[in-house]
mmCIF file of C-alpha atoms in Angstrom:
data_model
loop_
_atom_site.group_PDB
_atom_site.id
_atom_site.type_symbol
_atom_site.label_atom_id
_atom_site.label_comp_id
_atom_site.label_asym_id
_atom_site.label_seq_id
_atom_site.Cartn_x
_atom_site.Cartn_y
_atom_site.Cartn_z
ATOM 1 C CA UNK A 1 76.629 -162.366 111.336
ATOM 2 C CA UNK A 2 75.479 -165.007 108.909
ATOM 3 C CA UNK A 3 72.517 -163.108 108.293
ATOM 4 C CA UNK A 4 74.654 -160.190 107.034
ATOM 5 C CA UNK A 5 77.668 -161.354 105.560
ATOM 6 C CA UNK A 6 77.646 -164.810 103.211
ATOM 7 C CA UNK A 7 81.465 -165.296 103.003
ATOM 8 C CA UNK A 8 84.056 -164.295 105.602
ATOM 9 C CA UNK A 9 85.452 -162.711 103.057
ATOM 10 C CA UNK A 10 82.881 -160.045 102.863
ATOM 11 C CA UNK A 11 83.057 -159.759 106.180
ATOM 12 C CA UNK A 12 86.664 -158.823 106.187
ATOM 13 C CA UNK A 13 85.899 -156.656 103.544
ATOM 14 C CA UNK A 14 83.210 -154.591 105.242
ATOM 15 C CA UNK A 15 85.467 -154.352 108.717
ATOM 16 C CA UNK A 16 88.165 -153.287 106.612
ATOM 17 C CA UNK A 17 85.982 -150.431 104.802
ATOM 18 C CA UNK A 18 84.880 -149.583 107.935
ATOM 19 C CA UNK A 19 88.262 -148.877 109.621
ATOM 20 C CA UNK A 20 89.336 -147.075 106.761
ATOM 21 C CA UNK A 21 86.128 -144.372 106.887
ATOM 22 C CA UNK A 22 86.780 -144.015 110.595
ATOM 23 C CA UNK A 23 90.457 -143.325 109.846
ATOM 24 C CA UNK A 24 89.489 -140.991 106.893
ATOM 25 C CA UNK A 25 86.954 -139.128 109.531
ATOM 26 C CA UNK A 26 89.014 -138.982 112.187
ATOM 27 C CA UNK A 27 92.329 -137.176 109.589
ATOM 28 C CA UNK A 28 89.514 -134.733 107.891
ATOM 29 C CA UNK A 29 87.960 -133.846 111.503
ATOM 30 C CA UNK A 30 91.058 -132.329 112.882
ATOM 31 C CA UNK A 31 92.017 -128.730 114.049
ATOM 32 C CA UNK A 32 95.597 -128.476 113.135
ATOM 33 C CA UNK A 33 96.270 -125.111 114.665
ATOM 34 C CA UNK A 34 99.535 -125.476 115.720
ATOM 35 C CA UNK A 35 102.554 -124.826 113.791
ATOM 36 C CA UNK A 36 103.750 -127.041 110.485
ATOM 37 C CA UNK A 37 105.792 -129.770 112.552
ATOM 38 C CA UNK A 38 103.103 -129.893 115.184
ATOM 39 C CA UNK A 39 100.585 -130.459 112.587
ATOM 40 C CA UNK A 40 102.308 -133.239 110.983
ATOM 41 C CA UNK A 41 103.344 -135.225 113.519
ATOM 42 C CA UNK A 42 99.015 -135.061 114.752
ATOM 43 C CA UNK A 43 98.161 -136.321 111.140
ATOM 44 C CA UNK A 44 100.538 -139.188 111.433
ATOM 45 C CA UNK A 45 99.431 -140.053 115.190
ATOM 46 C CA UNK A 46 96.563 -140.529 113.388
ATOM 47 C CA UNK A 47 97.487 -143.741 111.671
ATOM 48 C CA UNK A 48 98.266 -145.381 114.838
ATOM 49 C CA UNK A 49 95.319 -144.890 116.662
ATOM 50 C CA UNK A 50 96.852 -144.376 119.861
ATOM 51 C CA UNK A 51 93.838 -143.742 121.902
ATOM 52 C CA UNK A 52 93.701 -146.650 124.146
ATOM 53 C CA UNK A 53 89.559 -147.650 122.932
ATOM 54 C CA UNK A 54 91.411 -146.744 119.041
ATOM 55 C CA UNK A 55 93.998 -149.059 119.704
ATOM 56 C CA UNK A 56 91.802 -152.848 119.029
ATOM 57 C CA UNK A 57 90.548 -151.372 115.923
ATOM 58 C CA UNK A 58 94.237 -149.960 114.914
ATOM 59 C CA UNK A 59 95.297 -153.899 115.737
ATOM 60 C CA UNK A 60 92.161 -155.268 113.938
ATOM 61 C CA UNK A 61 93.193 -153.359 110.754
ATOM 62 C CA UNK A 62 96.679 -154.604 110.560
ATOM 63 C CA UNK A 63 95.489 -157.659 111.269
ATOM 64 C CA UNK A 64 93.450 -157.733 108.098
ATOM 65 C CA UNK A 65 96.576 -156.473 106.304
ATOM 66 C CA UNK A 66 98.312 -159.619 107.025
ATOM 67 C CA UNK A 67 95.018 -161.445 105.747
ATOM 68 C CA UNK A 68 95.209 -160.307 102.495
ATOM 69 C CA UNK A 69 98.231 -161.348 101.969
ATOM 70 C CA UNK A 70 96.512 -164.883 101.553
ATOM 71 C CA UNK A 71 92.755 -163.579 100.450
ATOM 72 C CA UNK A 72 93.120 -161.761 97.069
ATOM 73 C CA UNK A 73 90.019 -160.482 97.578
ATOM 74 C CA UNK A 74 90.709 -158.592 99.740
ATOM 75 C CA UNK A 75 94.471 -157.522 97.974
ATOM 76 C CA UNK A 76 92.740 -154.351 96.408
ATOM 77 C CA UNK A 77 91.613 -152.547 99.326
ATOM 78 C CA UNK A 78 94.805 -153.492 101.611
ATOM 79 C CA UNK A 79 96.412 -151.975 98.158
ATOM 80 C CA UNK A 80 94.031 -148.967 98.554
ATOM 81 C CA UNK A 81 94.316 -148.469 102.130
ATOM 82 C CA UNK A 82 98.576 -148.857 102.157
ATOM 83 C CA UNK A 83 98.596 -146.274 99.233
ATOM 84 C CA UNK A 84 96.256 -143.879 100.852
ATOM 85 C CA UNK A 85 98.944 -144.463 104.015
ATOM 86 C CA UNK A 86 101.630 -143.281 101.571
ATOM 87 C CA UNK A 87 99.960 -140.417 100.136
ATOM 88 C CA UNK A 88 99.569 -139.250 103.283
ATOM 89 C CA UNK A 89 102.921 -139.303 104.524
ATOM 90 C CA UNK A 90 103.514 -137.739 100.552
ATOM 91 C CA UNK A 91 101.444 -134.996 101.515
ATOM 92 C CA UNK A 92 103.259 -134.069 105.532
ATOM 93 C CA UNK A 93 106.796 -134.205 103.732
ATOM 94 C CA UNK A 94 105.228 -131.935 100.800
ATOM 95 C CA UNK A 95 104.070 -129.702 103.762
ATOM 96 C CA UNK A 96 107.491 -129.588 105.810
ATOM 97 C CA UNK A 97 109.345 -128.607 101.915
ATOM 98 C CA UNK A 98 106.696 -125.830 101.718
ATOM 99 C CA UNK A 99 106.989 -124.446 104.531
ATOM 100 C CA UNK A 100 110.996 -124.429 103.881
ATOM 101 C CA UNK A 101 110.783 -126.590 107.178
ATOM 102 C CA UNK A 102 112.855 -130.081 105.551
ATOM 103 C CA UNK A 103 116.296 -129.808 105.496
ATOM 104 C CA UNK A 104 118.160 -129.203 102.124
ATOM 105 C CA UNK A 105 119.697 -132.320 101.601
ATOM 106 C CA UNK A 106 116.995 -134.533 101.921
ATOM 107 C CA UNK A 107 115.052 -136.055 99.219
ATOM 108 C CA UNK A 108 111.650 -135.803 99.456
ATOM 109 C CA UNK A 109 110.945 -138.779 97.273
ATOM 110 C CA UNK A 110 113.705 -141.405 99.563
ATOM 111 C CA UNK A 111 112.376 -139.741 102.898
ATOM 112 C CA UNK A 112 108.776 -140.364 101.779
ATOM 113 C CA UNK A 113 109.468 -144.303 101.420
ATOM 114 C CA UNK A 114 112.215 -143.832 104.677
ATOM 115 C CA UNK A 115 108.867 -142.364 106.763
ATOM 116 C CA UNK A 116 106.863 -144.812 105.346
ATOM 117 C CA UNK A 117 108.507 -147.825 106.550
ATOM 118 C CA UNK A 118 108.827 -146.237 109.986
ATOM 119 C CA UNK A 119 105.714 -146.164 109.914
ATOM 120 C CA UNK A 120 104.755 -149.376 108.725
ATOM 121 C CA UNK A 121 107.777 -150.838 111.090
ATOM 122 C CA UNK A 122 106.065 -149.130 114.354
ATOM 123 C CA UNK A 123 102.612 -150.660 113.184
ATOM 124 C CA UNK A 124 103.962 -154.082 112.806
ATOM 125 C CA UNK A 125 105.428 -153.759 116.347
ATOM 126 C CA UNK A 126 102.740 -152.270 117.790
ATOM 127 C CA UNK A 127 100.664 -155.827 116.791
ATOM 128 C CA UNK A 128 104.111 -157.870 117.766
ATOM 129 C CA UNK A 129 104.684 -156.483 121.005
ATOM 130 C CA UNK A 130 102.422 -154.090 121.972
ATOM 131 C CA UNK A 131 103.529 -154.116 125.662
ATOM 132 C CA UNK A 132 106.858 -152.978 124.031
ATOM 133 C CA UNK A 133 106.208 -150.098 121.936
ATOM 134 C CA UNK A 134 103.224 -148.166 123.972
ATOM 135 C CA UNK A 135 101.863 -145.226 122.566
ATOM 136 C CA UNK A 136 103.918 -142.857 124.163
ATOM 137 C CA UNK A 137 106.912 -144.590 122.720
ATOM 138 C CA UNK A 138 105.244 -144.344 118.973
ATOM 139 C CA UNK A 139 105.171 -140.908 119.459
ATOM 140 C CA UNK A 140 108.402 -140.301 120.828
ATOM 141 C CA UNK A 141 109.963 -141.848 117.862
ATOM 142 C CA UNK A 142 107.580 -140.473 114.879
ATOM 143 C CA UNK A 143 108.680 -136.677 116.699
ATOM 144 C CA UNK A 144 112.176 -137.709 116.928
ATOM 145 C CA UNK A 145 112.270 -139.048 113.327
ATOM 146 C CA UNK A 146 110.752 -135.582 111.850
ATOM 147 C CA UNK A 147 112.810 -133.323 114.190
ATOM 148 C CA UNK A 148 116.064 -135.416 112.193
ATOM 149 C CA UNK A 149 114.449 -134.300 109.072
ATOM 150 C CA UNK A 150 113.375 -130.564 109.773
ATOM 151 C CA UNK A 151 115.338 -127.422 110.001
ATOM 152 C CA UNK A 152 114.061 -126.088 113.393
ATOM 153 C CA UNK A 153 115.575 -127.247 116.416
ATOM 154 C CA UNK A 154 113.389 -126.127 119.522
ATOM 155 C CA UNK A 155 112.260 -127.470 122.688
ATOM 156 C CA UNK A 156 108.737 -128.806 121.530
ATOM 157 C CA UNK A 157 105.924 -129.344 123.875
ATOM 158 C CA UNK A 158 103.614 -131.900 122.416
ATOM 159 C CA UNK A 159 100.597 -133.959 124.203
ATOM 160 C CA UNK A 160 101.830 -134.866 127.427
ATOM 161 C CA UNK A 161 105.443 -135.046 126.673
ATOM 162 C CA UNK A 162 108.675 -132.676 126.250
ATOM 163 C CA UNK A 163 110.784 -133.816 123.937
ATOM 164 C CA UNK A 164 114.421 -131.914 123.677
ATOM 165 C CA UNK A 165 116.041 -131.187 120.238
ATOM 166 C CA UNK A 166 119.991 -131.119 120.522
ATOM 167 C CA UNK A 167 121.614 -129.179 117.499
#
């Protein structure tokens, strides 16, 4: 690695480039062809990498998070990568509003930063505990989050799971 990289910095930098381009990839290589809320809730499953041989790298990533908190030079991309994160939550609530999907009362602007820190709160447990928030759970929660948000309410079948909306 010392061959490569002269500072550990840089290597944190290229690792965290690199998870970033995989992460872009992975969102632009989709086939959403299911309906709006389907859709969505793929994109953000996304984030999380829930694949099990995804899930080091999704760890690795928030790891490096937590590093720049102490490396500033690595502070711009974290600050790249977090706002990319929230532009693409932006962009799923933007969808649900088009679609006439979000209910009336909610703001898209508070339930952008309310889905955000879900989001961000799920991550940080998944590196916590990760025997206590599997997968299957991080789904379950991101579905039941956007089904409180939405104007449907339908019996969806998503992945593996059934999960039962109750007016």
């Amino acid at each position: 690695m010392r061959h490569y990289f002269s500072t550990q910095q840089e290597l944190f930098l290229f690792s965290m480039n690199l998870i970033q381009e995989r992460v872009k990839e992975r969102i632009t290589g989709l086939s959403l062809n299911g309906s709006t809320e389907e859709n969505v809730l793929t994109l953000l499953e996304q984030l999380f990498h829930l694949m099990k041989k995804e899930n080091l790298k999704w760890r690795c990533g928030r790891l490096f998070a937590v590093k720049a908190l102490t490396e500033p030079d690595l502070q711009p991309l974290n600050a790249k990568m977090y706002d990319e994160l929230f532009q693409t939550v932006q962009y799923c609530l933007m969808k649900l509003k088009e679609d006439g999907l979000l209910l009336n009362d909610i703001d898209p602007l508070l339930e952008t930063e309310r889905l955000y820190a879900v989001i961000n709160g799920l991550a940080l447990n998944g590196i916590v505990q990760p025997e206590r928030i599997p997968p299957q759970l991080i789904r379950s929660v991101l579905q039941m989050h956007l089904q409180s948000i939405t104007k449907k309410r339908h019996v969806s079948l998503i992945g593996e799971h059934v999960f039962f909306n109750l007016p």
